[in-house]
């Protein structure tokens, strides 16, 4: 490596480490979370009273950093990057993009419980009215279509296979063993937590399991690949970078790529369930309703009318209104990231294959990145500035199988599915009109949530 290149890498590492340090106390979900008892209070009223969450509630939850001071430090970091690396340096521009995102995040968090929070959330994460790249459909339209598919009668039959019969301690032991084998060269933890509202969440290299929840084997299958392989995996891959350590932390611009990749892994490993997939799809509908002015009760009742349980209806609604206004008009739009990101990841892989660039596919795991960053990051990898991902799921390490899978999927995409369905429905007419699977088993409520 030349002296000039060595100096560049040192400077990149210095700026990267500074960004990692500055963003450490900026924890979005912690800043907008609601008390767990709020669910009990709301359901005790039959869902007839708005949760007691307003601007005053958030003002009483001080941020663990000084907003003005961190804003100034981020502004100075941006100036230093421009001065040292130049405004046109490709990796410097990615660094600055993340710096600017954290500045917007601070603005958003200082406006919790106000209309400004919702506007800034849309700028950071997008809106349910956004259209998919290269497509005319909105995210809300896609979400509605998926919600319909995952609420068909066949889905309820399949959901009965997954009873929640594992306590939290058992879940921690099981998941620790699984992820310990996967992350063979790094320490990571799975631990019980009393401080999370969802059933599982990730913080850096730690998977947190809600100590008060019960779990199914299907839940653990999801957590292994979603929380473990993707969220922890990209954190550790980013930390292993010799110069671009900012890839170990994620600003909102990476949310769609991260959550979409996690959902894609659920699908590729057959870990997800119709109930889980429906919850992800319903989140888009909840965001769209809240964006258009529906209040908390209206969104909650909508999902009750769609035959979701009280608990599921509350939780999908609560996710969207946290940080915003329960009376409507301001919400947290991050939950569109799961569906949007899934589609974008699938289309990226398909496009990489069709363009003769399948070697770009493992770059999805390089760290916490936006998909549009990958060409720049790949060039830096080719130049020796970045290293290959340390941890890759098997199907991404040898992506010949992915090539075949997506090749077949693309080839089948032009088949007239409605015509095929009519053909088979004619054959299905001889079957009795009764529940075909798992007759007599009790209904199982599916209320687990994963961030």
Short mmCIF file of C-alpha atoms in Angstrom, two decimals, residues 9-406:
data_model
loop_
_atom_site.label_atom_id
_atom_site.label_comp_id
_atom_site.label_asym_id
_atom_site.label_seq_id
_atom_site.Cartn_x
_atom_site.Cartn_y
_atom_site.Cartn_z
CA UNK A 9 -7.13 4.76 5.18
CA UNK A 10 -5.96 6.23 8.49
CA UNK A 11 -8.07 9.33 7.95
CA UNK A 12 -11.08 7.25 6.93
CA UNK A 13 -10.73 5.17 10.09
CA UNK A 14 -10.43 8.28 12.25
CA UNK A 15 -13.59 9.85 10.83
CA UNK A 16 -15.40 6.51 10.96
CA UNK A 17 -14.54 5.95 14.61
CA UNK A 18 -15.65 9.49 15.45
CA UNK A 19 -19.05 8.88 13.87
CA UNK A 20 -19.43 5.59 15.76
CA UNK A 21 -18.64 7.38 19.00
CA UNK A 22 -21.00 10.31 18.37
CA UNK A 23 -23.97 8.13 17.44
CA UNK A 24 -23.62 5.74 20.40
CA UNK A 25 -26.06 7.52 22.75
CA UNK A 26 -28.59 8.19 19.96
CA UNK A 27 -30.98 5.28 20.50
CA UNK A 28 -34.18 5.96 18.59
CA UNK A 29 -36.35 3.13 19.92
CA UNK A 30 -35.35 3.79 23.53
CA UNK A 31 -36.28 7.45 23.11
CA UNK A 32 -39.82 6.70 21.91
CA UNK A 33 -40.77 3.47 23.71
CA UNK A 34 -43.93 3.25 25.78
CA UNK A 35 -44.31 1.62 29.20
CA UNK A 36 -45.38 -2.02 28.98
CA UNK A 37 -48.33 -1.35 31.29
CA UNK A 38 -49.83 1.01 28.71
CA UNK A 39 -51.06 -2.03 26.80
CA UNK A 40 -52.92 -3.37 29.82
CA UNK A 41 -54.53 0.00 30.52
CA UNK A 42 -55.68 0.45 26.94
CA UNK A 43 -57.13 -3.04 26.60
CA UNK A 44 -58.83 -2.72 30.01
CA UNK A 45 -60.91 0.14 28.57
CA UNK A 46 -61.95 -2.02 25.63
CA UNK A 47 -59.84 0.15 23.37
CA UNK A 48 -62.12 3.13 23.94
CA UNK A 49 -59.64 5.66 25.37
CA UNK A 50 -56.55 7.04 23.70
CA UNK A 51 -53.30 6.05 25.45
CA UNK A 52 -52.05 8.76 27.79
CA UNK A 53 -49.09 9.59 25.57
CA UNK A 54 -48.43 13.18 24.52
CA UNK A 55 -45.62 15.68 24.18
CA UNK A 56 -45.45 16.02 27.94
CA UNK A 57 -44.86 12.27 28.26
CA UNK A 58 -41.85 12.47 25.95
CA UNK A 59 -40.56 15.66 27.56
CA UNK A 60 -40.40 13.71 30.81
CA UNK A 61 -38.09 11.19 29.09
CA UNK A 62 -34.87 13.16 28.65
CA UNK A 63 -32.56 12.15 25.84
CA UNK A 64 -29.27 10.59 27.04
CA UNK A 65 -27.22 13.18 25.16
CA UNK A 66 -27.12 16.94 24.70
CA UNK A 67 -28.85 17.49 21.33
CA UNK A 68 -27.28 20.86 20.52
CA UNK A 69 -23.78 19.70 21.45
CA UNK A 70 -23.96 16.48 19.41
CA UNK A 71 -25.43 18.43 16.48
CA UNK A 72 -22.43 20.73 16.52
CA UNK A 73 -20.00 17.83 16.76
CA UNK A 74 -21.66 16.10 13.82
CA UNK A 75 -21.56 19.33 11.82
CA UNK A 76 -17.85 19.67 12.58
CA UNK A 77 -17.25 16.06 11.56
CA UNK A 78 -18.92 16.70 8.21
CA UNK A 79 -16.72 19.75 7.64
CA UNK A 80 -13.59 17.79 8.55
CA UNK A 81 -14.49 14.98 6.14
CA UNK A 82 -15.05 17.45 3.32
CA UNK A 83 -11.85 19.34 4.09
CA UNK A 84 -9.66 16.26 4.38
CA UNK A 85 -11.12 13.74 1.93
CA UNK A 86 -12.84 16.17 -0.43
CA UNK A 87 -16.51 16.56 -1.21
CA UNK A 88 -16.35 14.10 -4.08
CA UNK A 89 -14.55 11.23 -2.36
CA UNK A 90 -16.89 8.21 -2.75
CA UNK A 91 -16.44 6.77 0.75
CA UNK A 92 -16.38 10.24 2.26
CA UNK A 93 -19.76 10.92 0.67
CA UNK A 94 -21.21 7.78 2.27
CA UNK A 95 -19.83 8.87 5.63
CA UNK A 96 -21.35 12.32 5.24
CA UNK A 97 -24.70 10.81 4.22
CA UNK A 98 -24.77 8.95 7.54
CA UNK A 99 -23.65 12.03 9.46
CA UNK A 100 -26.54 14.01 7.97
CA UNK A 101 -28.95 11.24 8.89
CA UNK A 102 -27.98 11.37 12.54
CA UNK A 103 -28.42 15.14 12.54
CA UNK A 104 -31.97 14.62 11.25
CA UNK A 105 -32.56 11.91 13.85
CA UNK A 106 -31.66 14.36 16.61
CA UNK A 107 -34.13 16.87 15.16
CA UNK A 108 -36.81 14.18 15.04
CA UNK A 109 -36.25 13.10 18.64
CA UNK A 110 -36.35 16.66 19.94
CA UNK A 111 -39.84 16.95 18.37
CA UNK A 112 -41.39 13.80 19.87
CA UNK A 113 -45.15 14.11 20.26
CA UNK A 114 -45.49 16.83 17.60
CA UNK A 115 -46.35 17.00 13.87
CA UNK A 116 -42.68 17.68 13.08
CA UNK A 117 -41.73 14.24 14.38
CA UNK A 118 -43.87 12.60 11.69
CA UNK A 119 -42.55 14.82 8.89
CA UNK A 120 -38.95 14.06 9.81
CA UNK A 121 -39.73 10.36 10.10
CA UNK A 122 -41.04 10.41 6.53
CA UNK A 123 -37.85 12.11 5.37
CA UNK A 124 -35.72 9.50 7.12
CA UNK A 125 -37.67 6.28 6.49
CA UNK A 126 -40.13 7.15 3.74
CA UNK A 127 -43.92 6.97 3.52
CA UNK A 128 -46.48 4.25 2.78
CA UNK A 129 -47.40 6.37 -0.25
CA UNK A 130 -43.93 5.86 -1.74
CA UNK A 131 -43.71 3.75 -4.86
CA UNK A 132 -41.28 0.89 -5.25
CA UNK A 133 -38.27 1.52 -7.48
CA UNK A 134 -39.28 0.95 -11.09
CA UNK A 135 -42.88 0.09 -10.21
CA UNK A 136 -46.19 1.99 -10.21
CA UNK A 137 -47.58 0.43 -7.03
CA UNK A 138 -47.34 2.09 -3.63
CA UNK A 139 -46.13 0.34 -0.51
CA UNK A 140 -49.67 0.50 0.89
CA UNK A 141 -51.01 -1.38 -2.14
CA UNK A 142 -48.35 -4.06 -1.79
CA UNK A 143 -48.92 -4.28 1.97
CA UNK A 144 -52.66 -4.75 1.48
CA UNK A 145 -52.07 -7.49 -1.08
CA UNK A 146 -49.68 -9.36 1.21
CA UNK A 147 -51.98 -8.96 4.24
CA UNK A 148 -54.78 -10.54 2.20
CA UNK A 149 -52.60 -13.48 1.14
CA UNK A 150 -51.41 -14.14 4.70
CA UNK A 151 -54.93 -14.02 6.13
CA UNK A 152 -56.45 -16.62 3.78
CA UNK A 153 -58.02 -19.67 5.50
CA UNK A 154 -54.99 -21.83 4.69
CA UNK A 155 -52.79 -19.46 6.72
CA UNK A 156 -54.84 -19.93 9.90
CA UNK A 157 -54.57 -23.72 9.48
CA UNK A 158 -50.77 -23.48 9.32
CA UNK A 159 -50.47 -21.09 12.24
CA UNK A 160 -51.82 -23.76 14.57
CA UNK A 161 -48.61 -25.75 14.23
CA UNK A 162 -46.64 -23.33 16.37
CA UNK A 163 -47.70 -23.32 20.04
CA UNK A 164 -45.87 -20.95 22.38
CA UNK A 165 -44.64 -23.49 24.90
CA UNK A 166 -41.09 -22.27 25.60
CA UNK A 167 -40.31 -19.87 28.42
CA UNK A 168 -37.81 -17.04 28.06
CA UNK A 169 -34.96 -18.80 29.85
CA UNK A 170 -35.29 -21.80 27.53
CA UNK A 171 -35.36 -19.47 24.53
CA UNK A 172 -32.13 -17.80 25.67
CA UNK A 173 -30.35 -21.14 26.10
CA UNK A 174 -31.52 -22.48 22.73
CA UNK A 175 -30.70 -19.30 20.82
CA UNK A 176 -27.32 -18.93 22.53
CA UNK A 177 -26.32 -22.40 21.35
CA UNK A 178 -27.46 -21.76 17.79
CA UNK A 179 -25.78 -18.38 17.42
CA UNK A 180 -22.66 -19.51 19.28
CA UNK A 181 -22.05 -22.02 16.49
CA UNK A 182 -22.67 -19.42 13.78
CA UNK A 183 -20.51 -16.62 15.25
CA UNK A 184 -17.48 -18.81 15.72
CA UNK A 185 -14.85 -16.04 15.90
CA UNK A 186 -16.62 -13.36 17.96
CA UNK A 187 -18.34 -13.04 21.27
CA UNK A 188 -22.02 -12.21 21.18
CA UNK A 189 -24.69 -12.57 23.81
CA UNK A 190 -28.30 -13.65 24.12
CA UNK A 191 -29.77 -12.42 27.39
CA UNK A 192 -33.03 -11.89 29.23
CA UNK A 193 -34.38 -8.36 29.34
CA UNK A 194 -37.14 -6.68 31.32
CA UNK A 195 -36.75 -3.42 29.42
CA UNK A 196 -38.07 -4.26 25.95
CA UNK A 197 -41.69 -4.18 24.83
CA UNK A 198 -41.21 -6.51 21.85
CA UNK A 199 -40.46 -10.18 22.40
CA UNK A 200 -36.96 -9.88 20.96
CA UNK A 201 -34.65 -7.06 19.98
CA UNK A 202 -31.00 -6.47 19.12
CA UNK A 203 -28.57 -3.99 20.60
CA UNK A 204 -25.15 -4.15 18.92
CA UNK A 205 -23.83 -7.68 19.47
CA UNK A 206 -26.57 -8.67 21.93
CA UNK A 207 -29.93 -10.31 21.29
CA UNK A 208 -32.40 -9.41 24.03
CA UNK A 209 -35.25 -11.77 24.90
CA UNK A 210 -38.31 -10.48 26.75
CA UNK A 211 -38.25 -12.22 30.12
CA UNK A 212 -42.06 -12.17 30.40
CA UNK A 213 -42.86 -13.67 26.99
CA UNK A 214 -43.46 -17.24 25.82
CA UNK A 215 -42.07 -18.54 22.54
CA UNK A 216 -42.57 -21.19 19.88
CA UNK A 217 -39.86 -23.02 18.00
CA UNK A 218 -40.90 -21.00 14.98
CA UNK A 219 -40.17 -17.80 16.90
CA UNK A 220 -36.65 -19.00 17.66
CA UNK A 221 -36.11 -19.96 14.03
CA UNK A 222 -36.98 -16.39 13.06
CA UNK A 223 -34.80 -14.83 15.75
CA UNK A 224 -31.83 -16.96 14.73
CA UNK A 225 -31.73 -15.62 11.19
CA UNK A 226 -33.43 -12.22 11.57
CA UNK A 227 -31.83 -10.95 14.76
CA UNK A 228 -28.74 -13.14 14.62
CA UNK A 229 -27.49 -13.75 11.11
CA UNK A 230 -28.54 -10.33 9.80
CA UNK A 231 -28.61 -7.71 12.57
CA UNK A 232 -25.80 -9.08 14.75
CA UNK A 233 -23.96 -10.43 11.72
CA UNK A 234 -23.76 -7.10 9.92
CA UNK A 235 -22.73 -5.40 13.18
CA UNK A 236 -19.79 -7.77 13.61
CA UNK A 237 -18.90 -7.64 9.92
CA UNK A 238 -18.80 -3.86 10.15
CA UNK A 239 -16.65 -3.92 13.28
CA UNK A 240 -14.19 -6.18 11.49
CA UNK A 241 -13.57 -3.57 8.80
CA UNK A 242 -10.05 -2.18 9.20
CA UNK A 243 -10.98 1.34 8.07
CA UNK A 244 -14.76 1.70 7.53
CA UNK A 245 -15.98 0.94 11.06
CA UNK A 246 -19.07 3.10 10.51
CA UNK A 247 -20.49 0.04 8.77
CA UNK A 248 -21.08 -1.46 12.23
CA UNK A 249 -23.80 1.08 13.08
CA UNK A 250 -26.97 1.95 11.24
CA UNK A 251 -28.61 5.28 10.57
CA UNK A 252 -32.19 5.26 9.23
CA UNK A 253 -30.95 5.24 5.63
CA UNK A 254 -29.93 1.59 6.10
CA UNK A 255 -33.19 0.46 7.74
CA UNK A 256 -34.85 -0.84 4.57
CA UNK A 257 -31.79 -2.82 3.47
CA UNK A 258 -31.34 -4.28 6.96
CA UNK A 259 -34.95 -5.17 7.73
CA UNK A 260 -35.61 -6.34 4.19
CA UNK A 261 -32.55 -8.59 4.25
CA UNK A 262 -33.67 -10.00 7.60
CA UNK A 263 -37.13 -10.80 6.20
CA UNK A 264 -35.56 -12.31 3.08
CA UNK A 265 -33.47 -14.64 5.27
CA UNK A 266 -36.65 -15.68 7.07
CA UNK A 267 -38.08 -16.68 3.71
CA UNK A 268 -34.96 -18.35 2.27
CA UNK A 269 -34.56 -20.51 5.39
CA UNK A 270 -38.31 -21.24 5.57
CA UNK A 271 -38.29 -19.87 9.11
CA UNK A 272 -41.23 -17.50 8.84
CA UNK A 273 -44.91 -18.33 9.28
CA UNK A 274 -48.07 -16.86 7.74
CA UNK A 275 -48.84 -15.15 11.06
CA UNK A 276 -45.40 -13.55 11.20
CA UNK A 277 -45.58 -12.52 7.54
CA UNK A 278 -49.00 -10.97 8.05
CA UNK A 279 -47.77 -8.88 10.98
CA UNK A 280 -45.02 -7.47 8.80
CA UNK A 281 -47.47 -6.68 6.00
CA UNK A 282 -50.04 -5.13 8.35
CA UNK A 283 -47.47 -2.61 9.52
CA UNK A 284 -47.59 -0.86 6.15
CA UNK A 285 -51.35 -0.43 6.46
CA UNK A 286 -50.98 0.92 9.99
CA UNK A 287 -48.41 3.50 8.85
CA UNK A 288 -50.60 4.59 5.94
CA UNK A 289 -53.67 5.05 8.13
CA UNK A 290 -51.72 7.02 10.73
CA UNK A 291 -50.11 9.19 8.05
CA UNK A 292 -53.55 10.02 6.70
CA UNK A 293 -54.80 11.19 10.10
CA UNK A 294 -56.38 8.14 11.74
CA UNK A 295 -56.00 8.13 15.51
CA UNK A 296 -54.78 5.26 17.67
CA UNK A 297 -58.26 3.89 18.36
CA UNK A 298 -59.26 3.93 14.68
CA UNK A 299 -56.16 1.96 13.65
CA UNK A 300 -56.60 -0.48 16.53
CA UNK A 301 -60.26 -1.09 15.63
CA UNK A 302 -59.38 -1.57 11.97
CA UNK A 303 -57.15 -4.51 12.84
CA UNK A 304 -59.70 -5.95 15.25
CA UNK A 305 -62.17 -5.91 12.36
CA UNK A 306 -59.57 -7.83 10.33
CA UNK A 307 -59.73 -10.60 12.97
CA UNK A 308 -56.45 -9.83 14.68
CA UNK A 309 -56.38 -10.48 18.40
CA UNK A 310 -56.59 -7.55 20.82
CA UNK A 311 -52.93 -7.97 21.67
CA UNK A 312 -51.74 -8.12 18.05
CA UNK A 313 -53.97 -5.18 17.11
CA UNK A 314 -52.57 -3.09 19.94
CA UNK A 315 -48.97 -3.93 19.17
CA UNK A 316 -49.04 -3.23 15.45
CA UNK A 317 -50.75 0.09 16.23
CA UNK A 318 -48.42 1.01 19.08
CA UNK A 319 -45.33 0.47 16.93
CA UNK A 320 -46.53 3.11 14.49
CA UNK A 321 -47.72 5.74 16.97
CA UNK A 322 -44.66 5.69 19.24
CA UNK A 323 -42.92 9.05 19.03
CA UNK A 324 -45.83 10.63 17.17
CA UNK A 325 -49.31 11.77 18.19
CA UNK A 326 -51.96 9.27 19.30
CA UNK A 327 -54.63 11.68 18.01
CA UNK A 328 -53.24 11.15 14.50
CA UNK A 329 -51.30 13.08 11.91
CA UNK A 330 -47.81 12.23 13.14
CA UNK A 331 -46.31 8.76 13.33
CA UNK A 332 -43.15 6.67 13.17
CA UNK A 333 -42.84 5.34 9.62
CA UNK A 334 -39.93 2.90 10.09
CA UNK A 335 -42.29 -0.07 9.81
CA UNK A 336 -42.59 0.31 6.04
CA UNK A 337 -38.92 -0.75 5.91
CA UNK A 338 -39.68 -4.47 6.20
CA UNK A 339 -41.82 -4.79 3.07
CA UNK A 340 -40.00 -2.11 1.11
CA UNK A 341 -36.61 -3.55 2.00
CA UNK A 342 -37.66 -7.11 1.19
CA UNK A 343 -38.69 -6.07 -2.32
CA UNK A 344 -35.55 -3.97 -2.81
CA UNK A 345 -33.26 -6.80 -1.68
CA UNK A 346 -34.97 -9.30 -3.95
CA UNK A 347 -34.81 -6.91 -6.90
CA UNK A 348 -31.16 -6.12 -6.18
CA UNK A 349 -30.25 -9.81 -6.24
CA UNK A 350 -32.25 -10.42 -9.40
CA UNK A 351 -30.67 -7.40 -11.08
CA UNK A 352 -27.15 -8.40 -10.02
CA UNK A 353 -27.71 -11.82 -11.58
CA UNK A 354 -29.29 -10.44 -14.76
CA UNK A 355 -26.45 -7.90 -15.12
CA UNK A 356 -23.75 -10.55 -14.79
CA UNK A 357 -22.57 -9.22 -11.41
CA UNK A 358 -23.48 -11.96 -8.91
CA UNK A 359 -20.33 -11.17 -6.90
CA UNK A 360 -22.17 -8.09 -5.60
CA UNK A 361 -24.67 -10.27 -3.71
CA UNK A 362 -22.48 -11.11 -0.65
CA UNK A 363 -21.82 -7.38 -0.24
CA UNK A 364 -25.30 -7.12 1.31
CA UNK A 365 -23.67 -8.48 4.49
CA UNK A 366 -20.61 -6.21 4.43
CA UNK A 367 -22.11 -4.13 7.23
CA UNK A 368 -25.04 -1.84 7.85
CA UNK A 369 -25.50 -0.17 4.50
CA UNK A 370 -28.04 1.12 2.01
CA UNK A 371 -28.36 -0.97 -1.13
CA UNK A 372 -27.38 2.00 -3.30
CA UNK A 373 -24.03 2.09 -1.45
CA UNK A 374 -22.98 -1.34 -2.69
CA UNK A 375 -21.30 -0.37 -6.01
CA UNK A 376 -19.08 2.16 -4.17
CA UNK A 377 -18.33 -0.27 -1.36
CA UNK A 378 -17.54 -3.06 -3.81
CA UNK A 379 -14.98 -0.88 -5.59
CA UNK A 380 -13.41 -0.08 -2.22
CA UNK A 381 -13.31 -3.81 -1.50
CA UNK A 382 -11.59 -4.42 -4.83
CA UNK A 383 -9.06 -1.72 -3.94
CA UNK A 384 -8.26 -3.42 -0.62
CA UNK A 385 -9.77 -0.68 1.56
CA UNK A 386 -12.61 -2.94 2.74
CA UNK A 387 -12.50 -6.62 3.66
CA UNK A 388 -15.02 -9.30 2.74
CA UNK A 389 -17.81 -10.08 5.22
CA UNK A 390 -16.59 -12.34 8.03
CA UNK A 391 -20.00 -13.93 8.55
CA UNK A 392 -22.16 -14.99 5.63
CA UNK A 393 -25.22 -17.28 5.68
CA UNK A 394 -24.49 -20.46 3.70
CA UNK A 395 -26.62 -19.47 0.71
CA UNK A 396 -24.75 -16.16 0.40
CA UNK A 397 -21.31 -17.70 0.84
CA UNK A 398 -21.93 -20.04 -2.08
CA UNK A 399 -24.49 -18.05 -4.02
CA UNK A 400 -24.83 -20.50 -6.92
CA UNK A 401 -27.99 -21.79 -5.26
CA UNK A 402 -29.36 -18.26 -4.98
CA UNK A 403 -28.63 -17.81 -8.68
CA UNK A 404 -30.65 -20.90 -9.52
CA UNK A 405 -33.49 -20.02 -7.12
CA UNK A 406 -33.90 -16.46 -8.35
#
